[in-house]
Short mmCIF file of C-alpha atoms and ligand atoms in Angstrom, two decimals:
data_model
loop_
_atom_site.label_atom_id
_atom_site.label_comp_id
_atom_site.label_asym_id
_atom_site.label_seq_id
_atom_site.Cartn_x
_atom_site.Cartn_y
_atom_site.Cartn_z
CA UNK A 1 -21.42 -2.89 27.06
CA UNK A 2 -20.91 -6.41 24.92
CA UNK A 3 -18.26 -6.21 22.27
CA UNK A 4 -17.37 -8.84 19.67
CA UNK A 5 -14.20 -9.17 18.96
CA UNK A 6 -12.69 -10.56 15.85
CA UNK A 7 -9.07 -11.22 15.22
CA UNK A 8 -6.75 -14.19 13.76
CA UNK A 9 -4.21 -14.32 16.99
CA UNK A 10 -4.87 -13.90 20.47
CA UNK A 11 -2.27 -14.75 23.32
CA UNK A 12 -1.55 -17.04 24.93
CA UNK A 13 -3.63 -19.44 22.20
CA UNK A 14 -1.82 -18.34 18.88
CA UNK A 15 0.94 -15.92 18.58
CA UNK A 16 3.31 -14.40 15.57
CA UNK A 17 3.70 -10.88 16.95
CA UNK A 18 2.27 -8.07 18.50
CA UNK A 19 -1.16 -8.09 17.36
CA UNK A 20 -1.93 -11.53 19.70
CA UNK A 21 -0.34 -9.41 22.69
CA UNK A 22 -3.10 -6.74 21.81
CA UNK A 23 -6.18 -9.46 21.39
CA UNK A 24 -5.33 -11.15 24.58
CA UNK A 25 -4.46 -8.10 26.94
CA UNK A 26 -7.11 -5.98 25.77
CA UNK A 27 -10.13 -7.44 26.59
CA UNK A 28 -8.82 -7.95 29.84
CA UNK A 29 -8.22 -4.56 30.41
CA UNK A 30 -11.54 -3.61 29.52
CA UNK A 31 -13.15 -5.27 31.93
CA UNK A 32 -12.12 -2.46 34.27
CA UNK A 33 -14.16 -0.04 32.19
CA UNK A 34 -17.54 -2.53 32.21
CA UNK A 35 -16.86 -3.74 28.77
CA UNK A 36 -17.21 -7.40 28.38
CA UNK A 37 -15.43 -8.88 25.56
CA UNK A 38 -16.19 -12.01 23.67
CA UNK A 39 -13.18 -13.00 21.29
CA UNK A 40 -13.78 -14.69 18.19
CA UNK A 41 -10.42 -16.86 16.94
CA UNK A 42 -9.49 -19.30 13.93
CA UNK A 43 -9.47 -22.82 15.68
CA UNK A 44 -5.89 -23.71 14.45
CA UNK A 45 -5.23 -26.88 15.52
CA UNK A 46 -3.02 -25.57 18.80
CA UNK A 47 -6.25 -23.39 20.09
CA UNK A 48 -8.56 -26.41 19.19
CA UNK A 49 -6.13 -28.71 21.38
CA UNK A 50 -6.25 -26.18 24.01
CA UNK A 51 -10.09 -25.79 24.21
CA UNK A 52 -10.33 -29.68 24.31
CA UNK A 53 -8.41 -29.77 27.58
CA UNK A 54 -10.74 -26.71 28.86
CA UNK A 55 -11.58 -27.45 32.32
CA UNK A 56 -14.63 -25.11 32.64
CA UNK A 57 -16.74 -23.16 30.07
CA UNK A 58 -18.94 -24.18 27.73
CA UNK A 59 -18.57 -25.66 24.43
CA UNK A 60 -21.93 -25.74 22.10
CA UNK A 61 -20.35 -27.58 19.68
CA UNK A 62 -19.89 -28.00 15.70
CA UNK A 63 -21.74 -25.96 13.38
CA UNK A 64 -23.67 -27.86 10.46
CA UNK A 65 -21.06 -26.28 8.12
CA UNK A 66 -18.09 -28.24 9.71
CA UNK A 67 -16.31 -24.84 9.96
CA UNK A 68 -16.80 -23.54 13.06
CA UNK A 69 -17.27 -24.36 16.73
CA UNK A 70 -18.12 -21.77 19.90
CA UNK A 71 -17.09 -22.39 23.04
CA UNK A 72 -16.77 -20.08 25.97
CA UNK A 73 -13.20 -21.56 27.76
CA UNK A 74 -11.96 -20.40 30.85
CA UNK A 75 -8.38 -19.88 31.27
CA UNK A 76 -6.74 -22.16 33.63
CA UNK A 77 -5.63 -24.96 31.57
CA UNK A 78 -3.66 -22.32 29.65
CA UNK A 79 -0.95 -22.65 32.27
CA UNK A 80 -0.87 -26.73 31.67
CA UNK A 81 -0.99 -26.33 27.97
CA UNK A 82 0.83 -23.34 26.74
CA UNK A 83 -0.18 -23.05 23.08
CA UNK A 84 1.31 -21.07 20.06
CA UNK A 85 1.23 -21.63 15.96
CA UNK A 86 3.14 -25.20 15.99
CA UNK A 87 6.39 -23.76 14.67
CA UNK A 88 6.77 -21.69 17.82
CA UNK A 89 8.07 -22.22 21.13
CA UNK A 90 5.71 -22.33 24.05
CA UNK A 91 4.45 -19.34 26.30
CA UNK A 92 3.01 -19.77 29.75
CA UNK A 93 0.21 -17.59 31.15
CA UNK A 94 -0.86 -17.19 34.59
CA UNK A 95 -3.38 -19.70 35.85
CA UNK A 96 -5.80 -16.80 36.60
CA UNK A 97 -5.95 -15.74 32.85
CA UNK A 98 -9.30 -15.77 31.49
CA UNK A 99 -9.90 -15.57 27.48
CA UNK A 100 -13.44 -16.19 26.42
CA UNK A 101 -12.88 -17.37 22.81
CA UNK A 102 -14.91 -18.84 20.20
CA UNK A 103 -12.66 -20.47 18.22
CA UNK A 104 -13.76 -21.36 14.28
CA UNK A 105 -12.32 -24.43 12.80
CA UNK A 106 -9.58 -23.57 10.46
CA UNK A 107 -6.74 -24.96 8.57
CA UNK A 108 -3.07 -24.76 10.42
CA UNK A 109 -2.11 -21.60 11.42
CA UNK A 110 0.67 -21.60 8.72
CA UNK A 111 -1.95 -21.74 5.52
CA UNK A 112 -3.05 -18.51 6.61
CA UNK A 113 -0.01 -15.77 6.11
CA UNK A 114 -0.29 -12.80 8.10
CA UNK A 115 1.26 -10.82 4.89
CA UNK A 116 -1.49 -12.50 2.29
CA UNK A 117 1.47 -12.99 -0.07
CA UNK A 118 2.97 -16.39 1.41
CA UNK A 119 -0.02 -18.71 0.80
CA UNK A 120 -2.15 -16.90 -1.63
CA UNK A 121 -5.49 -18.97 -1.88
CA UNK A 122 -5.78 -21.37 -5.20
CA UNK A 123 -7.06 -19.06 -8.29
CA UNK A 124 -10.75 -18.93 -8.22
CA UNK A 125 -11.03 -19.93 -4.49
CA UNK A 126 -11.91 -18.06 -1.55
CA UNK A 127 -9.20 -17.42 1.20
CA UNK A 128 -9.97 -18.96 4.27
CA UNK A 129 -10.15 -16.38 7.38
CA UNK A 130 -12.21 -15.75 9.93
CA UNK A 131 -14.66 -13.21 8.31
CA UNK A 132 -15.35 -15.90 6.04
CA UNK A 133 -16.37 -18.21 9.02
CA UNK A 134 -18.41 -15.54 10.37
CA UNK A 135 -20.25 -15.15 7.47
CA UNK A 136 -20.81 -18.70 6.61
CA UNK A 137 -22.34 -19.72 10.32
CA UNK A 138 -24.31 -16.97 10.37
CA UNK A 139 -22.90 -16.42 14.10
CA UNK A 140 -25.32 -13.76 15.19
CA UNK A 141 -28.29 -15.67 14.80
CA UNK A 142 -26.66 -19.29 15.63
CA UNK A 143 -24.70 -18.23 18.36
CA UNK A 144 -26.97 -15.49 19.88
CA UNK A 145 -24.27 -13.16 20.04
CA UNK A 146 -25.72 -9.78 20.08
CA UNK A 147 -22.66 -7.62 20.53
CA UNK A 148 -23.50 -3.91 20.91
CA UNK A 149 -20.11 -3.17 18.85
CA UNK A 150 -18.01 -5.22 16.71
CA UNK A 151 -14.01 -4.54 17.21
CA UNK A 152 -12.27 -6.07 14.34
CA UNK A 153 -8.18 -6.72 13.98
CA UNK A 154 -6.25 -6.19 10.91
CA UNK A 155 -6.99 -7.71 7.42
CA UNK A 156 -7.69 -11.30 8.32
CA UNK A 157 -10.93 -9.66 10.01
CA UNK A 158 -11.46 -6.94 8.27
CA UNK A 159 -14.45 -8.63 5.90
CA UNK A 160 -16.82 -8.93 8.72
CA UNK A 161 -17.56 -5.01 8.97
CA UNK A 162 -18.29 -5.88 4.96
CA UNK A 163 -20.44 -8.62 5.34
CA UNK A 164 -22.22 -6.57 8.28
CA UNK A 165 -22.54 -3.67 5.91
CA UNK A 166 -23.81 -5.50 2.77
CA UNK A 167 -26.54 -7.85 5.18
CA UNK A 168 -25.85 -9.07 8.18
CA UNK A 169 -26.19 -6.32 10.67
CA UNK A 170 -25.41 -2.83 9.00
CA UNK A 171 -27.01 -1.50 12.43
CA UNK A 172 -24.33 -2.54 14.50
CA UNK A 173 -21.25 -0.26 15.08
CA UNK A 174 -18.33 -1.44 14.07
CA UNK A 175 -14.31 -0.37 14.49
CA UNK A 176 -11.59 -1.96 12.53
CA UNK A 177 -7.89 -1.57 14.09
CA UNK A 178 -4.79 -1.52 11.94
CA UNK A 179 -1.94 -2.98 13.31
CA UNK A 180 0.28 -2.74 10.39
CA UNK A 181 -0.98 -1.34 7.09
CA UNK A 182 1.87 -2.93 5.07
CA UNK A 183 -0.55 -6.38 5.20
CA UNK A 184 -3.56 -5.72 3.12
CA UNK A 185 -5.14 -9.25 2.32
CA UNK A 186 -5.46 -8.15 -1.50
CA UNK A 187 -6.35 -10.75 -4.10
CA UNK A 188 -7.16 -11.66 -7.72
CA UNK A 189 -10.88 -10.25 -8.53
CA UNK A 190 -11.85 -13.81 -9.66
CA UNK A 191 -12.34 -14.54 -5.59
CA UNK A 192 -14.84 -12.05 -5.57
CA UNK A 193 -17.92 -14.55 -6.54
CA UNK A 194 -17.03 -16.68 -4.05
CA UNK A 195 -17.38 -14.11 -1.12
CA UNK A 196 -21.40 -14.21 -1.78
CA UNK A 197 -21.69 -10.67 -1.57
CA UNK A 198 -23.88 -8.70 -3.76
CA UNK A 199 -22.41 -7.64 -7.20
CA UNK A 200 -22.33 -4.09 -6.66
CA UNK A 201 -19.84 -4.84 -3.38
CA UNK A 202 -16.83 -5.12 -6.19
CA UNK A 203 -16.78 -1.14 -6.42
CA UNK A 204 -14.70 1.64 -5.31
CA UNK A 205 -16.67 1.93 -2.31
CA UNK A 206 -16.67 -1.49 -1.56
CA UNK A 207 -13.88 -4.24 -1.91
CA UNK A 208 -12.72 -3.43 -5.26
CA UNK A 209 -9.29 -2.16 -4.84
CA UNK A 210 -7.00 -1.50 -7.80
CA UNK A 211 -8.68 -4.41 -10.05
CA UNK A 212 -8.45 -6.83 -7.30
CA UNK A 213 -10.50 -7.80 -3.92
CA UNK A 214 -8.86 -6.04 -1.03
CA UNK A 215 -10.04 -6.97 2.33
CA UNK A 216 -8.57 -4.23 4.35
CA UNK A 217 -9.60 -1.77 1.74
CA UNK A 218 -13.30 -3.21 2.19
CA UNK A 219 -13.03 -2.95 6.08
CA UNK A 220 -11.80 0.11 5.97
CA UNK A 221 -14.83 1.37 3.63
CA UNK A 222 -17.22 -0.42 5.34
CA UNK A 223 -16.41 -0.21 9.27
CA UNK A 224 -17.93 2.99 11.03
CA UNK A 225 -14.50 3.57 12.79
CA UNK A 226 -10.98 3.30 12.24
CA UNK A 227 -8.27 2.98 14.75
CA UNK A 228 -4.65 2.33 14.66
CA UNK A 229 -2.36 1.45 17.29
CA UNK A 230 -0.18 5.15 17.97
CA UNK A 231 -1.41 8.39 17.39
CA UNK A 232 1.97 9.29 14.90
CA UNK A 233 1.20 5.97 13.16
CA UNK A 234 -2.48 7.19 12.63
CA UNK A 235 -0.95 10.84 10.81
CA UNK A 236 2.06 8.64 9.23
CA UNK A 237 -0.62 6.48 6.77
CA UNK A 238 -2.25 9.66 5.39
CA UNK A 239 1.39 9.92 3.65
CA UNK A 240 1.79 7.95 0.29
CA UNK A 241 5.45 7.14 2.07
CA UNK A 242 3.59 5.00 4.91
CA UNK A 243 0.16 4.48 3.61
CA UNK A 244 1.09 1.97 1.18
CA UNK A 245 -1.85 2.61 -1.32
CA UNK A 246 -4.58 3.58 1.42
CA UNK A 247 -3.18 6.67 1.91
CA UNK A 248 -6.28 8.13 -0.44
CA UNK A 249 -9.11 6.46 1.16
CA UNK A 250 -7.81 7.09 4.71
CA UNK A 251 -7.29 10.55 4.19
CA UNK A 252 -11.01 10.68 2.75
CA UNK A 253 -12.23 9.08 6.48
CA UNK A 254 -9.66 10.75 8.40
CA UNK A 255 -12.38 12.42 10.36
CA UNK A 256 -13.24 9.15 11.55
CA UNK A 257 -9.02 7.66 12.00
CA UNK A 258 -7.84 7.85 15.47
CA UNK A 259 -4.69 6.36 16.89
CA UNK A 260 -4.37 4.33 20.20
CA UNK A 261 -0.96 3.10 21.67
CA UNK A 262 -0.88 -0.40 22.79
CA UNK A 263 -0.36 -1.12 26.13
CA UNK A 264 1.24 -4.15 27.61
CA UNK A 265 0.06 -7.14 30.46
CA UNK A 266 1.65 -5.69 33.56
CA UNK A 267 0.89 -8.55 34.93
CA UNK A 268 2.80 -11.01 32.71
CA UNK A 269 5.43 -8.47 31.98
CA UNK A 270 6.35 -7.53 35.46
CA UNK A 271 10.22 -8.02 36.65
CA UNK A 272 9.12 -8.22 40.24
CA UNK A 273 7.04 -11.51 39.77
CA UNK A 274 7.86 -12.92 36.14
CA UNK A 275 8.91 -16.47 36.25
CA UNK A 276 10.93 -16.41 33.20
CA UNK A 277 14.08 -14.27 34.61
CA UNK A 278 16.95 -15.40 37.12
CA UNK A 279 16.45 -12.58 39.81
CA UNK A 280 13.40 -10.30 40.49
CA UNK A 281 13.77 -6.63 40.89
CA UNK A 282 12.02 -3.70 40.86
CA UNK A 283 12.83 0.39 40.53
CA UNK A 284 14.21 0.40 43.91
CA UNK A 285 16.69 -2.59 43.38
CA UNK A 286 17.87 -2.79 40.41
CA UNK A 287 21.53 -4.21 41.46
CA UNK A 288 19.68 -7.68 41.21
CA UNK A 289 19.20 -7.39 37.27
CA UNK A 290 22.90 -7.83 37.25
CA UNK A 291 22.03 -11.65 37.76
CA UNK A 292 20.03 -11.87 34.74
CA UNK A 293 22.22 -10.04 32.79
CA UNK A 294 25.02 -12.67 33.71
CA UNK A 295 22.41 -15.58 32.70
CA UNK A 296 21.66 -13.62 29.26
CA UNK A 297 25.55 -13.56 28.60
CA UNK A 298 25.81 -17.14 29.28
CA UNK A 299 22.93 -17.97 27.24
CA UNK A 300 24.41 -16.10 24.26
CA UNK A 301 28.36 -17.40 24.78
CA UNK A 302 29.34 -13.64 25.60
CA UNK A 303 32.34 -12.83 27.46
CA UNK A 304 32.43 -9.93 29.91
CA UNK A 305 32.77 -6.16 28.85
CA UNK A 306 32.74 -2.50 30.18
CA UNK A 307 30.28 -1.41 27.53
CA UNK A 308 26.43 -1.90 27.46
CA UNK A 309 24.98 -5.28 26.68
CA UNK A 310 22.33 -4.12 23.77
CA UNK A 311 19.93 -6.79 22.76
CA UNK A 312 17.27 -7.11 19.60
CA UNK A 313 14.21 -9.61 19.98
CA UNK A 314 12.58 -8.89 16.70
CA UNK A 315 11.39 -10.57 13.28
CA UNK A 316 14.55 -9.99 11.15
CA UNK A 317 13.12 -8.00 8.62
CA UNK A 318 13.80 -4.68 6.64
CA UNK A 319 10.78 -2.76 8.55
CA UNK A 320 12.85 -3.62 11.64
CA UNK A 321 15.75 -1.85 10.15
CA UNK A 322 17.67 -5.16 10.49
CA UNK A 323 19.79 -4.33 7.37
CA UNK A 324 21.00 -1.11 8.81
CA UNK A 325 21.67 -2.71 12.27
CA UNK A 326 23.62 -5.44 10.31
CA UNK A 327 25.91 -2.42 8.56
CA UNK A 328 26.84 -0.95 12.26
CA UNK A 329 27.83 -4.14 13.90
CA UNK A 330 31.67 -3.98 13.57
CA UNK A 331 31.68 -0.28 15.13
CA UNK A 332 28.86 -1.52 18.10
CA UNK A 333 31.61 -4.36 19.08
CA UNK A 334 34.78 -1.39 18.63
CA UNK A 335 32.71 0.80 21.13
CA UNK A 336 32.96 -1.67 23.45
CA UNK A 337 29.39 -2.96 23.34
CA UNK A 338 28.06 -6.41 23.08
CA UNK A 339 24.74 -7.80 21.23
CA UNK A 340 22.63 -10.52 22.11
CA UNK A 341 20.04 -11.30 18.78
CA UNK A 342 16.67 -13.25 19.14
CA UNK A 343 14.57 -13.30 15.83
CA UNK A 344 14.69 -15.35 12.67
CA UNK A 345 13.10 -13.95 9.44
CA UNK A 346 14.72 -13.11 5.99
CA UNK A 347 17.38 -15.72 5.59
CA UNK A 348 19.84 -12.79 3.91
CA UNK A 349 19.40 -10.84 7.23
CA UNK A 350 19.70 -14.05 9.31
CA UNK A 351 22.88 -14.77 7.46
CA UNK A 352 24.53 -11.56 8.45
CA UNK A 353 23.86 -11.75 12.01
CA UNK A 354 25.21 -14.99 12.10
CA UNK A 355 28.53 -14.14 9.97
CA UNK A 356 28.61 -11.12 12.41
CA UNK A 357 28.83 -13.17 15.69
CA UNK A 358 31.48 -15.72 13.74
CA UNK A 359 33.77 -12.41 13.43
CA UNK A 360 33.01 -11.16 16.98
CA UNK A 361 32.69 -14.01 19.09
CA UNK A 362 32.18 -13.41 22.51
CA UNK A 363 30.71 -10.27 21.36
CA UNK A 364 27.81 -10.94 19.30
CA UNK A 365 25.32 -13.81 19.89
CA UNK A 366 22.68 -14.84 17.84
CA UNK A 367 19.57 -17.26 18.57
CA UNK A 368 17.46 -17.89 15.52
CA UNK A 369 14.50 -19.04 17.11
CA UNK A 370 11.04 -17.66 18.50
CA UNK A 371 11.19 -17.94 22.58
CA UNK A 372 9.20 -16.18 24.70
CA UNK A 373 10.80 -16.95 28.10
CA UNK A 374 14.37 -16.11 26.81
CA UNK A 375 12.95 -12.80 25.42
CA UNK A 376 11.96 -12.20 28.97
CA UNK A 377 15.27 -12.80 30.40
CA UNK A 378 16.82 -10.69 27.52
CA UNK A 379 14.56 -7.78 28.90
CA UNK A 380 15.65 -8.26 32.25
CA UNK A 381 18.94 -8.57 31.53
CA UNK A 382 20.26 -6.56 29.00
CA UNK A 383 21.25 -2.75 29.16
CA UNK A 384 19.26 -1.60 26.07
CA UNK A 385 17.40 -2.80 23.15
CA UNK A 386 17.86 -1.72 19.76
CA UNK A 387 14.91 -1.20 17.62
CA UNK A 388 15.63 0.81 14.43
CA UNK A 389 12.48 0.44 12.97
CA UNK A 390 11.85 2.08 9.26
CA UNK A 391 8.18 2.05 10.46
CA UNK A 392 6.73 0.86 13.71
CA UNK A 393 2.65 1.18 13.92
CA UNK A 394 3.12 0.80 17.99
CA UNK A 395 5.79 -1.68 18.85
CA UNK A 396 5.77 -3.72 22.30
CA UNK A 397 9.32 -4.69 22.90
CA UNK A 398 10.06 -0.82 23.73
CA UNK A 399 7.40 -0.90 26.04
CA UNK A 400 8.46 -4.10 27.82
CA UNK A 401 12.20 -2.43 27.79
CA UNK A 402 10.84 0.08 29.60
CA UNK A 403 9.40 -1.74 32.46
CA UNK A 404 12.30 -3.55 32.60
CA UNK A 405 14.71 -0.81 32.81
CA UNK A 406 16.33 -2.12 29.73
CA UNK A 407 16.98 1.48 27.83
CA UNK A 408 15.24 1.32 24.13
CA UNK A 409 17.06 2.57 21.58
CA UNK A 410 14.32 3.44 18.83
CA UNK A 411 13.94 5.07 15.27
CA UNK A 412 12.12 8.28 15.66
CA UNK A 413 8.42 6.86 13.92
CA UNK A 414 5.18 5.43 14.58
CA UNK A 415 4.27 4.60 18.19
CA UNK A 416 8.15 4.29 18.97
CA UNK A 417 8.22 8.11 18.60
CA UNK A 418 4.93 8.02 21.03
CA UNK A 419 6.63 6.06 23.62
CA UNK A 420 10.17 6.71 24.22
CA UNK A 421 11.44 10.24 25.14
CA UNK A 422 14.94 10.76 23.72
CA UNK A 423 18.21 11.48 26.16
CA UNK A 424 18.43 14.99 25.09
CA UNK A 425 20.14 17.42 27.66
CA UNK A 426 16.74 19.22 28.34
CA UNK A 427 15.02 15.93 28.70
CA UNK A 428 17.98 14.68 31.04
CA UNK A 429 18.08 17.64 33.15
CA UNK A 430 13.89 17.26 33.61
CA UNK A 431 15.02 13.77 34.51
CA UNK A 432 12.17 12.94 31.56
CA UNK A 433 14.65 10.78 29.47
CA UNK A 434 13.72 7.25 29.16
CA UNK A 435 15.75 5.92 26.17
CA UNK A 436 17.18 7.14 22.87
CA UNK A 437 15.76 8.10 19.16
CA UNK A 438 16.74 8.72 16.22
CA UNK A 439 15.65 9.96 12.65
CA UNK A 440 15.65 9.86 9.74
CA UNK A 441 16.33 6.23 9.91
CA UNK A 442 19.94 5.99 8.23
CA UNK A 443 22.47 3.95 9.28
CA UNK A 444 24.69 6.80 10.11
CA UNK A 445 21.73 8.20 12.36
CA UNK A 446 21.76 4.66 14.06
CA UNK A 447 25.61 4.76 14.44
CA UNK A 448 25.30 8.11 16.02
CA UNK A 449 22.47 7.00 18.67
CA UNK A 450 25.11 3.95 19.33
CA UNK A 451 27.73 6.29 20.25
CA UNK A 452 25.41 8.37 22.48
CA UNK A 453 24.12 5.27 24.21
CA UNK A 454 27.37 3.98 24.44
CA UNK A 455 28.68 7.48 26.24
CA UNK A 456 25.80 7.66 28.81
CA UNK A 457 26.24 4.25 29.79
CA UNK A 458 29.72 5.33 30.97
CA UNK A 459 27.51 8.04 33.49
CA UNK A 460 26.19 5.14 36.00
CA UNK A 461 24.08 7.89 37.61
CA UNK A 462 22.56 9.41 34.72
CA UNK A 463 21.90 6.01 33.33
CA UNK A 464 20.42 4.31 36.76
CA UNK A 465 18.19 7.40 36.70
CA UNK A 466 16.74 7.02 32.90
CA UNK A 467 16.20 3.37 33.85
CA UNK A 468 14.16 4.60 37.00
CA UNK A 469 12.04 6.93 34.59
CA UNK A 470 11.31 4.23 32.52
CA UNK A 471 10.09 1.92 34.66
CA UNK A 472 7.78 4.94 35.94
CA UNK A 473 6.30 5.21 32.33
CA UNK A 474 2.62 4.21 31.85
CA UNK A 475 2.86 1.44 29.78
CA UNK A 476 -0.01 -0.56 31.09
CA UNK A 477 -3.26 -0.29 29.33
CA UNK A 478 -5.16 1.59 31.78
CA UNK A 479 -4.91 4.81 29.76
CA UNK A 480 -5.79 3.00 26.34
CA UNK A 481 -8.47 1.16 27.79
CA UNK A 482 -10.19 4.13 28.50
CA UNK A 483 -9.83 5.57 25.47
CA UNK A 484 -10.86 2.24 23.54
CA UNK A 485 -14.08 2.02 26.18
CA UNK A 486 -14.69 6.10 24.95
CA UNK A 487 -14.45 5.34 21.39
CA UNK A 488 -17.19 2.29 21.74
CA UNK A 489 -19.37 4.59 23.21
CA UNK A 490 -18.56 7.23 21.23
CA UNK A 491 -19.77 5.09 18.50
CA UNK A 492 -23.09 3.37 20.04
CA UNK A 493 -24.30 6.74 20.93
CA UNK A 494 -24.22 7.46 17.22
CA UNK A 495 -26.28 4.45 16.34
CA UNK A 496 -29.17 6.41 18.09
CA UNK A 497 -28.84 9.67 16.09
P1 LIG B 1 5.58 -6.94 15.65
O1 LIG B 1 4.02 -7.36 15.79
O2 LIG B 1 5.62 -5.92 14.19
O3 LIG B 1 6.57 -8.39 15.14
P2 LIG B 1 5.88 -6.02 18.01
O4 LIG B 1 7.15 -5.45 18.77
O5 LIG B 1 4.54 -5.23 17.89
O6 LIG B 1 6.41 -6.42 16.53
O7 LIG B 1 5.53 -7.36 18.60
C1 LIG B 1 6.37 -8.07 18.62
C2 LIG B 1 5.96 -9.32 19.84
O8 LIG B 1 6.94 -10.89 19.37
C3 LIG B 1 6.58 -9.00 20.99
O9 LIG B 1 5.89 -9.75 21.90
C4 LIG B 1 8.05 -9.17 21.10
O10 LIG B 1 8.46 -9.79 22.68
C5 LIG B 1 7.66 -10.72 20.23
N1 LIG B 1 8.89 -11.24 19.91
C6 LIG B 1 9.28 -11.25 18.82
N2 LIG B 1 10.25 -11.73 17.90
C7 LIG B 1 10.48 -12.99 19.07
C8 LIG B 1 11.47 -13.85 19.22
N3 LIG B 1 12.36 -13.99 18.47
N4 LIG B 1 11.41 -14.71 20.55
C9 LIG B 1 10.49 -14.47 21.40
N5 LIG B 1 9.33 -13.03 21.37
C10 LIG B 1 9.46 -12.30 20.24
#
């Protein structure tokens, strides 16, 4: 089965969040299911530099329009040339990694915001996005891409099924995956003439969205099927509270909507071999984690303590519930906890965390940066990871936490709800508990969850049993890749009917 995946991010070439991890790992996992994936990614400068260093692979050249460049690059060079969008620090992929990629020439990553809000196109101009380049380059014919199915991710690629439906390839099955419905790619209606779509596409069953043009909305109308990244989120987005204006359309298409939880790349995230941590360990020798904990405490200037060392690895935003966490910090320290925070985001929230670090020197440390290697050390050294998100389509950091014996403390929403088993007395007795969850998402409930965590930390046997249980959890792509492969087959079979 040949699948063309279209995404604006792919690890290790360009990453701002979980979408990149999925873009990089899912194609590799699908190989085991006889699905061959070619990925189309924007040719951000960092991506183009990485491709230039290709030692293997084929570069078929620049298109006449100057907008795109197709290559099929093999991965060895990625280990020497770690690539991230220019604002982020570097990451390293294992030398064996292969990322079949077809980058398109695009402006720097920063001009294409993932929110669709930070840098809107100038009035009357089309926004640059992968879908546009696909259309512009008539990719199917020029590059002889003849996929059995096209799988697109989020609003940046959502116009691909729209172009397919209105001319390019209505007969090819398409799947759109929603990684976060908060980011919709909504633009003023005056870009419509620049999209080169037929006039009737500006309608309620096309790209028209409350009088504007909605990229995600158009993609949700046009794609053959819709998926999102956890079963709970698939239900939540049918409600006004989580659907962000698209709940009506999604309810209408709910027969075609499914939720498949993300996995993680278990080779990159493996505490037994991870090159970014100080001491390797597995479920059988958890004692070695201690050295990672010491290194982590040193990095964040934390003193020794009896309570758990919590960590946060996150965008500091309201979605992630960071305002709620900021309100509990004095109590967290009073309970004997320590906290290491890695992340940046809303200036006001950053300031709250910096202020707490000043109030509690040695107990709270903050590094306002994006640092992939440090994020690995934190998972390997911290006792628990805090994820109090207001909504969380899937979430990856709790999965890394499970694999690394860093117990997740999570809000009961979306993928967090589907992947963490709360330490209720029944779950502890059944040896099934893997973390702590709370809901509804309020400061008081978060406070209670912190208290429960601190209390259980004082029972080392129970704590270790939970770590081991978490480390046994199935968090790889194995099961989910099978579900995607099944969904692809179903859609391709539907083509014949
Ligand atoms: P989202 O995509 O909504 O930001 P996810 O949990 O799905 O949240 O994915 C976040 C990804 O980004 C994870 O791989 C996480 O480790 C990584 N990440 C987030 N913030 C940082 C940071 N400051 N430094 C390093 N990695 C980070």
